[in-house]
Coordinates of C-alpha atoms in Angstrom, one line a residue:
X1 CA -15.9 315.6 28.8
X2 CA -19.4 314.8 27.9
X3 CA -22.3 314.1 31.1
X4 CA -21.8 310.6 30.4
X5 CA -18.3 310.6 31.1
X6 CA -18.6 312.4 33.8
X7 CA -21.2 310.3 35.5
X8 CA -18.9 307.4 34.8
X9 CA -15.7 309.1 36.4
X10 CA -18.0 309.8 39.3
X11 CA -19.3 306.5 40.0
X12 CA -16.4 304.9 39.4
X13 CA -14.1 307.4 42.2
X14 CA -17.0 307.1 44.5
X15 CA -16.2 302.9 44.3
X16 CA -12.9 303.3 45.0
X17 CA -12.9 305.9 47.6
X18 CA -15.6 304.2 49.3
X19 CA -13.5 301.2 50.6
X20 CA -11.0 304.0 52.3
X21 CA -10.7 305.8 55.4
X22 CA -12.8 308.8 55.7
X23 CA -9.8 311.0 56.2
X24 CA -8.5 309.6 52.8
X25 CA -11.4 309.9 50.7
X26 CA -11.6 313.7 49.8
X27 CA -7.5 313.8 48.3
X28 CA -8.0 310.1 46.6
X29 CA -10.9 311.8 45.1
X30 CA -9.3 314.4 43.8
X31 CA -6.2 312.5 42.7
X32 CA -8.4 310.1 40.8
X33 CA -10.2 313.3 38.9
X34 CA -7.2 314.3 37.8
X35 CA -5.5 310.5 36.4
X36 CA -8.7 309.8 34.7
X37 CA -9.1 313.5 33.2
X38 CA -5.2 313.4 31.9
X39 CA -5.7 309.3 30.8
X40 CA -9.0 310.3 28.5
X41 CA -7.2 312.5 26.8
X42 CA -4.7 310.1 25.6
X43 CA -7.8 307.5 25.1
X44 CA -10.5 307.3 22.9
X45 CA -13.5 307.0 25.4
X46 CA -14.1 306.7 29.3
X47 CA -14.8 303.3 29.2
X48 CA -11.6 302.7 27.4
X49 CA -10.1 304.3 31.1
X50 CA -11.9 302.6 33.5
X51 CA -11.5 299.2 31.7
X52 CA -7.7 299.7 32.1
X53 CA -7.8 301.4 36.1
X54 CA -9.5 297.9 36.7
X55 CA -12.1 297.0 39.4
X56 CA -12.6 299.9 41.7
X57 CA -12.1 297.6 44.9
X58 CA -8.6 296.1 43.2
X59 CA -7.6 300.0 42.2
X60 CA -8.3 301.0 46.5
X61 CA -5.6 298.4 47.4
X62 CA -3.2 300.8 46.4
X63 CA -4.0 303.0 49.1
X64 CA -4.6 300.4 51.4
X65 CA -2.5 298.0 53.7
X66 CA -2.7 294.5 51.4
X67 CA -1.0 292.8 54.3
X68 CA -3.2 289.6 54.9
X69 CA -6.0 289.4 57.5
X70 CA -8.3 287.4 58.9
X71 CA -10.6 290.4 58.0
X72 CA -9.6 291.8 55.1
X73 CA -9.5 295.6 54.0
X74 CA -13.4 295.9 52.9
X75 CA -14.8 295.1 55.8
X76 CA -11.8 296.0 58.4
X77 CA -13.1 299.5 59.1
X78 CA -16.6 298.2 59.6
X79 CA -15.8 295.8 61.4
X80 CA -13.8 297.7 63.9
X81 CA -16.3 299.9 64.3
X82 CA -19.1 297.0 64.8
X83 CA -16.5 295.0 67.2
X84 CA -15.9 298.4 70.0
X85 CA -19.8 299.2 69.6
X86 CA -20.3 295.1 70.4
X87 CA -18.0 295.5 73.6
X88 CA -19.1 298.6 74.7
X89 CA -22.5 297.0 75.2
X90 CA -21.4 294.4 76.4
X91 CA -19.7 295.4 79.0
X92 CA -21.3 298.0 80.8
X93 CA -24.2 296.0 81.6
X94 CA -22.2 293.2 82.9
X95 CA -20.9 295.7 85.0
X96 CA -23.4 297.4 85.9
X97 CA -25.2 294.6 87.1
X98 CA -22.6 293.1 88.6
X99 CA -21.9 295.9 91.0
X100 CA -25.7 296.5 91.6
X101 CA -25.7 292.2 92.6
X102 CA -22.8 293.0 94.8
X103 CA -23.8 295.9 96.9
X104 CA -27.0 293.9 97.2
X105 CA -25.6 291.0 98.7
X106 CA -23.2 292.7 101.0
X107 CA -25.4 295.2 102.5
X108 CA -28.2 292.2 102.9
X109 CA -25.0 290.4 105.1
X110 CA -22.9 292.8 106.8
X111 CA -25.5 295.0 109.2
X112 CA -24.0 298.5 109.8
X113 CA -19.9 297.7 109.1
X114 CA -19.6 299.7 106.2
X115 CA -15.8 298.9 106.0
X116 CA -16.8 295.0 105.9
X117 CA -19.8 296.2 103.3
X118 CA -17.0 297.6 101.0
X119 CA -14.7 294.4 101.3
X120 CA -18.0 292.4 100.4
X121 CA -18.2 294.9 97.4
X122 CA -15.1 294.6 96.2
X123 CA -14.7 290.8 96.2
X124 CA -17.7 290.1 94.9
X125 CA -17.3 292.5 91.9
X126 CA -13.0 290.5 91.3
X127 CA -15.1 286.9 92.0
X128 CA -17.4 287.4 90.1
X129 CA -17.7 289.8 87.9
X130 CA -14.4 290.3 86.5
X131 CA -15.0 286.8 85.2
X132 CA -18.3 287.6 83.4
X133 CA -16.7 290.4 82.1
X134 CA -14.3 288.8 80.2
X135 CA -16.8 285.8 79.2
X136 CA -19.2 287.4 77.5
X137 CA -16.2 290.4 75.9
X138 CA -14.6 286.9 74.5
X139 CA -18.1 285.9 73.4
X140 CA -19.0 289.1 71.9
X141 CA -15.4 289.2 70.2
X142 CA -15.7 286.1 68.7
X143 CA -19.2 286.1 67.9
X144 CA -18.4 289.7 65.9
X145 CA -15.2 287.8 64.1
X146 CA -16.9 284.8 63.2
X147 CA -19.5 286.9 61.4
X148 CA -17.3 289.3 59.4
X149 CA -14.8 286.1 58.7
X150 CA -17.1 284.5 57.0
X151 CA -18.4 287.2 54.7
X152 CA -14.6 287.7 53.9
X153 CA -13.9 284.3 53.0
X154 CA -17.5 284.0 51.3
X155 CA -16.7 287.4 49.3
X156 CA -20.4 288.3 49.9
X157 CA -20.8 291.6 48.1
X158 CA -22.9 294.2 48.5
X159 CA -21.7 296.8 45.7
X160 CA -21.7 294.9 42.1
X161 CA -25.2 294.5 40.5
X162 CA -24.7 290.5 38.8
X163 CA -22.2 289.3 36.7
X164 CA -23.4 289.0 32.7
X165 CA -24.1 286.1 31.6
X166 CA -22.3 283.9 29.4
X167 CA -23.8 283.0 25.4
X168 CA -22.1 282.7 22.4
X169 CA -20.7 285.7 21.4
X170 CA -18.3 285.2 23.8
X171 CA -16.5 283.1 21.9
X172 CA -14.1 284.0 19.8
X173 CA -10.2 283.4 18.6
X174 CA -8.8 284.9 21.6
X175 CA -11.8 283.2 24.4
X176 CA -11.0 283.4 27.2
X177 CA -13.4 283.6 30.2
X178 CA -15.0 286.7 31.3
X179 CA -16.1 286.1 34.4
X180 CA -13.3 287.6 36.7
X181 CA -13.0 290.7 34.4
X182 CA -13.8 293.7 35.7
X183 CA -15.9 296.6 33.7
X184 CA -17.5 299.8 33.8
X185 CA -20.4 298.4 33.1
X186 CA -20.0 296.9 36.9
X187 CA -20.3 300.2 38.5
X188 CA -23.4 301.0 41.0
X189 CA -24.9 304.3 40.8
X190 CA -24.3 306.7 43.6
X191 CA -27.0 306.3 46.1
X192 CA -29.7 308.9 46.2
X193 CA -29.2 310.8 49.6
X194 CA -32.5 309.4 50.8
X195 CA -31.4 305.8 49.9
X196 CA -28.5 306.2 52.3
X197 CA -28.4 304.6 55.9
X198 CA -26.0 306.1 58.1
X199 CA -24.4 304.4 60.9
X200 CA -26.1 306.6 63.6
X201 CA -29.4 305.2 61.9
X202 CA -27.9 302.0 63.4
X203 CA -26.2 302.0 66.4
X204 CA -29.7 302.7 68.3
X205 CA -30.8 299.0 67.3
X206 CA -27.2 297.5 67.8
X207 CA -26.7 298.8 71.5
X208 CA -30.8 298.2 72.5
X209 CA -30.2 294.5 71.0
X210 CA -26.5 293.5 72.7
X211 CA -27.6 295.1 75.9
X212 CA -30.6 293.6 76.3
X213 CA -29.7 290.6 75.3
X214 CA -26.4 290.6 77.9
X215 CA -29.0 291.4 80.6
X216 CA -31.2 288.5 79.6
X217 CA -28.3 285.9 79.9
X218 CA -26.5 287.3 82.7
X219 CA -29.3 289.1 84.8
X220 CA -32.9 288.1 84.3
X221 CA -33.9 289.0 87.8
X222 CA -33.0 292.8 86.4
X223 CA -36.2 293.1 85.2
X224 CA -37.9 292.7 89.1
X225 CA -40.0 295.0 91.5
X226 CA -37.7 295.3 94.0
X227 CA -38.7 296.3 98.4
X228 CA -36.5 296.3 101.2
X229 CA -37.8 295.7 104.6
X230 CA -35.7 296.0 107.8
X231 CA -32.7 295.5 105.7
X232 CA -33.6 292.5 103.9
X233 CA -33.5 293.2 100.3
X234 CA -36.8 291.1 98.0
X235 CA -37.2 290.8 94.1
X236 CA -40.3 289.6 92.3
X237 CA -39.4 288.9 88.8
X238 CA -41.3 290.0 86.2
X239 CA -40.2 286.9 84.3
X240 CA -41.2 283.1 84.8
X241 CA -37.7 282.3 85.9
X242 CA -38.3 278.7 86.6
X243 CA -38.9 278.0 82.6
X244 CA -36.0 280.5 81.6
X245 CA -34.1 277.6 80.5
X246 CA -36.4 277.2 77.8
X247 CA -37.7 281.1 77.4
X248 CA -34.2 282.1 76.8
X249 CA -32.7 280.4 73.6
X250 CA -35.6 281.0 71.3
X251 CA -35.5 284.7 72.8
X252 CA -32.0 284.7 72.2
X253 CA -32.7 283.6 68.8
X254 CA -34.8 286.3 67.9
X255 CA -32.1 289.1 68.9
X256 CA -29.8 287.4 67.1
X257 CA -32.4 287.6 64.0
X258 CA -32.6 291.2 64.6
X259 CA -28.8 291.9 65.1
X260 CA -28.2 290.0 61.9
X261 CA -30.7 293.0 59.9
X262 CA -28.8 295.3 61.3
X263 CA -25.5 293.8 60.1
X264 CA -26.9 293.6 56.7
X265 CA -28.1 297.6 57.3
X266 CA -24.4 298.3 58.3
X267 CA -22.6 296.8 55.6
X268 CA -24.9 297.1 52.5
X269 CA -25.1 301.3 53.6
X270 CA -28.1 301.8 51.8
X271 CA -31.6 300.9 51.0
X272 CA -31.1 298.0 48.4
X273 CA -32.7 295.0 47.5
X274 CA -30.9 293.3 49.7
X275 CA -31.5 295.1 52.6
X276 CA -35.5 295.4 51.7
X277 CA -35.6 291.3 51.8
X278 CA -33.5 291.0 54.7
X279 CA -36.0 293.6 56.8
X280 CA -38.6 291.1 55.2
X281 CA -37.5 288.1 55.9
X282 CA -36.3 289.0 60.1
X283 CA -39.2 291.2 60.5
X284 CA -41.5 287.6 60.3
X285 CA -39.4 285.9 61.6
X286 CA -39.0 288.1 64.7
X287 CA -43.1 288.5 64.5
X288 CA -43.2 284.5 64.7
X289 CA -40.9 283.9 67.3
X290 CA -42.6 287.2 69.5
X291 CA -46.2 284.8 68.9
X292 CA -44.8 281.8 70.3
X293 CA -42.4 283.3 73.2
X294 CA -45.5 285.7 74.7
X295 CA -48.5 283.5 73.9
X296 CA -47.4 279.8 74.2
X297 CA -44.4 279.8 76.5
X298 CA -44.9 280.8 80.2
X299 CA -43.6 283.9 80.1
X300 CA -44.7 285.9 82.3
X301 CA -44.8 285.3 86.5
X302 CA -48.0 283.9 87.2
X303 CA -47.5 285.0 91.1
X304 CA -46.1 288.7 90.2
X305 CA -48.9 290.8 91.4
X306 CA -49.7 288.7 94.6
X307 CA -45.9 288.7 95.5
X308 CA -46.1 292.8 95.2
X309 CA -49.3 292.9 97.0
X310 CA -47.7 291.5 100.0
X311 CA -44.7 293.7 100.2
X312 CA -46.2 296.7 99.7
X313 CA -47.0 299.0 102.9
X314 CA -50.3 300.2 104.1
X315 CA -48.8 303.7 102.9
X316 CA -49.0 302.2 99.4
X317 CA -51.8 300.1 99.1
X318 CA -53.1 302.1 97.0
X319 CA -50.4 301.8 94.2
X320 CA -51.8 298.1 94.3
X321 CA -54.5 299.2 92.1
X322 CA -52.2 299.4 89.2
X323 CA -51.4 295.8 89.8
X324 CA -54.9 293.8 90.7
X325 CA -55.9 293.7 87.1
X326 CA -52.2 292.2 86.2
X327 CA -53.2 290.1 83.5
X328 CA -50.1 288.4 81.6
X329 CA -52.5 287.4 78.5
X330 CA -53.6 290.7 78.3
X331 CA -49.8 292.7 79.1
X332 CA -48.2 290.0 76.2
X333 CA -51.4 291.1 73.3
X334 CA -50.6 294.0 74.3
X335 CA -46.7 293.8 73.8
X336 CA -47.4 291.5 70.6
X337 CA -49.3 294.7 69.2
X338 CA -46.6 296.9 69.3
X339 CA -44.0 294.9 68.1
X340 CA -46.3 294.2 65.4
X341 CA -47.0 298.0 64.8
X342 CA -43.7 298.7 64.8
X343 CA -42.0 296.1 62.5
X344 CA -44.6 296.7 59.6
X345 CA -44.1 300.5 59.9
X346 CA -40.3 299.2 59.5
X347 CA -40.6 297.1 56.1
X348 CA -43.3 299.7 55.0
X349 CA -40.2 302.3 55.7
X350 CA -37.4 300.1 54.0
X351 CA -40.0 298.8 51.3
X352 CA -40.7 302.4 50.3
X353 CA -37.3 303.7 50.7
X354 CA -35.7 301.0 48.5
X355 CA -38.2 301.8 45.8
X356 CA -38.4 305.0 46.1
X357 CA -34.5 305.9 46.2
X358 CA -33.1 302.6 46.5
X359 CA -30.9 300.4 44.0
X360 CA -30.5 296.8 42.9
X361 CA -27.8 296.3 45.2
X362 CA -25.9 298.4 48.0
X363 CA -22.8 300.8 47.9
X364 CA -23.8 303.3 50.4
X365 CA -21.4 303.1 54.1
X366 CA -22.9 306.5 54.8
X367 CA -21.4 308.3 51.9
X368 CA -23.8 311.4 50.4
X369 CA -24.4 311.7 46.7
X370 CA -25.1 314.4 45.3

């Protein structure tokens, strides 16, 4: 077997094996090595063999469960893995704040009964926060669904460069058309190890993103200074809460923006042309939106260093030093300079990555090449 054999037989197993389970991958491999090896020697070249295994994603339904689904066996692994990481941060801070809301609200009403406090607790958390809870889960659920649904029933693909086009040596006695007929001309190199996003290198922006976003819809007075004085418990929101009806779609928006690049990260696997425009394209996007949300929409509370002035004790007065020259212009140019640092050293990263080690289109999901 010449080295151009071999590098077909190699990109064509890693395409197959590639749409498996990770626990499948290493004996498919090896099972595939050995059909291809005994078919070439009853062939007359390589591409003779592929041609007749077929398209590498057909060949994988073999080993796969080709009962229907709503999504199907491409993306069902992903997706499963996208969907608990989804729930998972969704649910803790829902939680989380609902318990903290809870305990807040009963200790501010129930004095020293700490048997009543813990009644308060509890009902509070099954009024309230079991309902949330399953809210935004069937939010998160569906939202997740929705998404990979319709990349199933658009068959958006992320591992087959595009299709040749037709002319007229195509035709011919026995035309027929070429378009749904699968080559080895189709198959994507391996990815250079370099070229290859992992799933770890994307989980970081998928839980900061779903989390902070839960918190934003379901808790904006999180983000507060918060005192207690003779039992009575005060937040000062950091936020402008009375405009937070406005504030919070276009902020939801651009998490949504953000969420969507890392979807396109997750699936596509490696650094690809796809994956270099889509960090593009949000990157601006989320740049635009960050303008408009910090430096035209009141954002910030106007009376937030006034309102901590005046809880403060005399014993810390002094800490109000770090708050007289509060300044919401200067805290959101500020904020608008490091999101701005950080999303160009981001497309500089994928930009250079992708030309560097990357390829036309994507066929990574955190495999290693060699």
């Amino acid at each position: 077997m010449n080295p151009r054999d071999e590098e077909l037989m190699e990109r064509y197993i890693y395409q197959v094996i590639r749409h498996l389970p990770r626990d499948q991958r290493s004996e498919v491999g090896l099972e595939l090595q050995e059909l291809i090896g005994d078919m070439l020697e009853e062939s007359d070249s390589m591409e003779e063999v592929l041609t007749k295994l077929g398209n590498p994603a057909e060949f994988a339904k073999k080993y796969q469960d080709t009962a229907h689904h709503l999504i199907g066996p491409e993306y069902y692994d992903t997706y499963l893995w996208f969907l608990k990481i989804v729930l998972i941060c969704t649910l803790i801070p829902v939680l989380a704040v609902g318990v903290i809301d809870g305990v807040t609200e009963a200790a501010a009403s129930s004095g020293s009964d700490a048997v009543g406090t813990g009644f308060r607790i509890v009902g509070y958390i099954f009024a309230n926060v079991a309902g949330s809870c399953i809210i935004s889960c069937m939010g998160a659920f569906g939202g997740v669904t929705a998404v990979f649904a319709v990349m199933e029933r658009q068959k958006i693909k992320f591992d087959l460069r595009n299709e040749k086009k037709w002319s007229v040596n195509d035709l011919g006695d026995n035309f027929t058309s070429r378009k749904n007929i699968w080559t080895p001309e189709y198959l994507a190199p391996v990815p250079h190890k370099k070229a290859i996003i992992s799933r770890g290198d994307t989980i970081v922006g998928i839980v900061f993103i779903v989390i902070f976003c839960v918190l934003l819809i379901f808790a904006p007075h999180f983000f507060s200074a918060i005192f207690r004085d003779n039992g009575v418990i005060t937040t000062i929101p950091v936020f402008n809460l009375e405009h937070w009806n406005i504030i919070l779609p276009v902020f939801a928006v651009n998490l949504v923006i953000g969420l969507a690049d890392e979807v396109v990260r997750l699936v596509a696997g490696c650094y690809c042309r796809l994956v270099m425009i889509s960090s593009i394209v949000t990157g601006i996007l989320q740049m635009i939106i960050s303008v408009i949300i910090l430096k035209v929409f009141p954002f910030w509370n106007p009376d937030f260093a006034v309102e901590v002035k005046l809880h403060l004790s005399e014993q810390m007065k002094g800490a109000f030093k770090l708050f007289e020259n509060w300044d919401g212009n200067m805290v959101s140019n500020g904020l608008l300079a490091f999101i701005f640092i950080i999303t160009f050293l981001e497309i500089g990263t994928t930009v250079y990555k992708t030309i560097r080690y990357g390829t036309v289109s994507g066929s990574g999901d955190g495999m290693t090449s060699k």
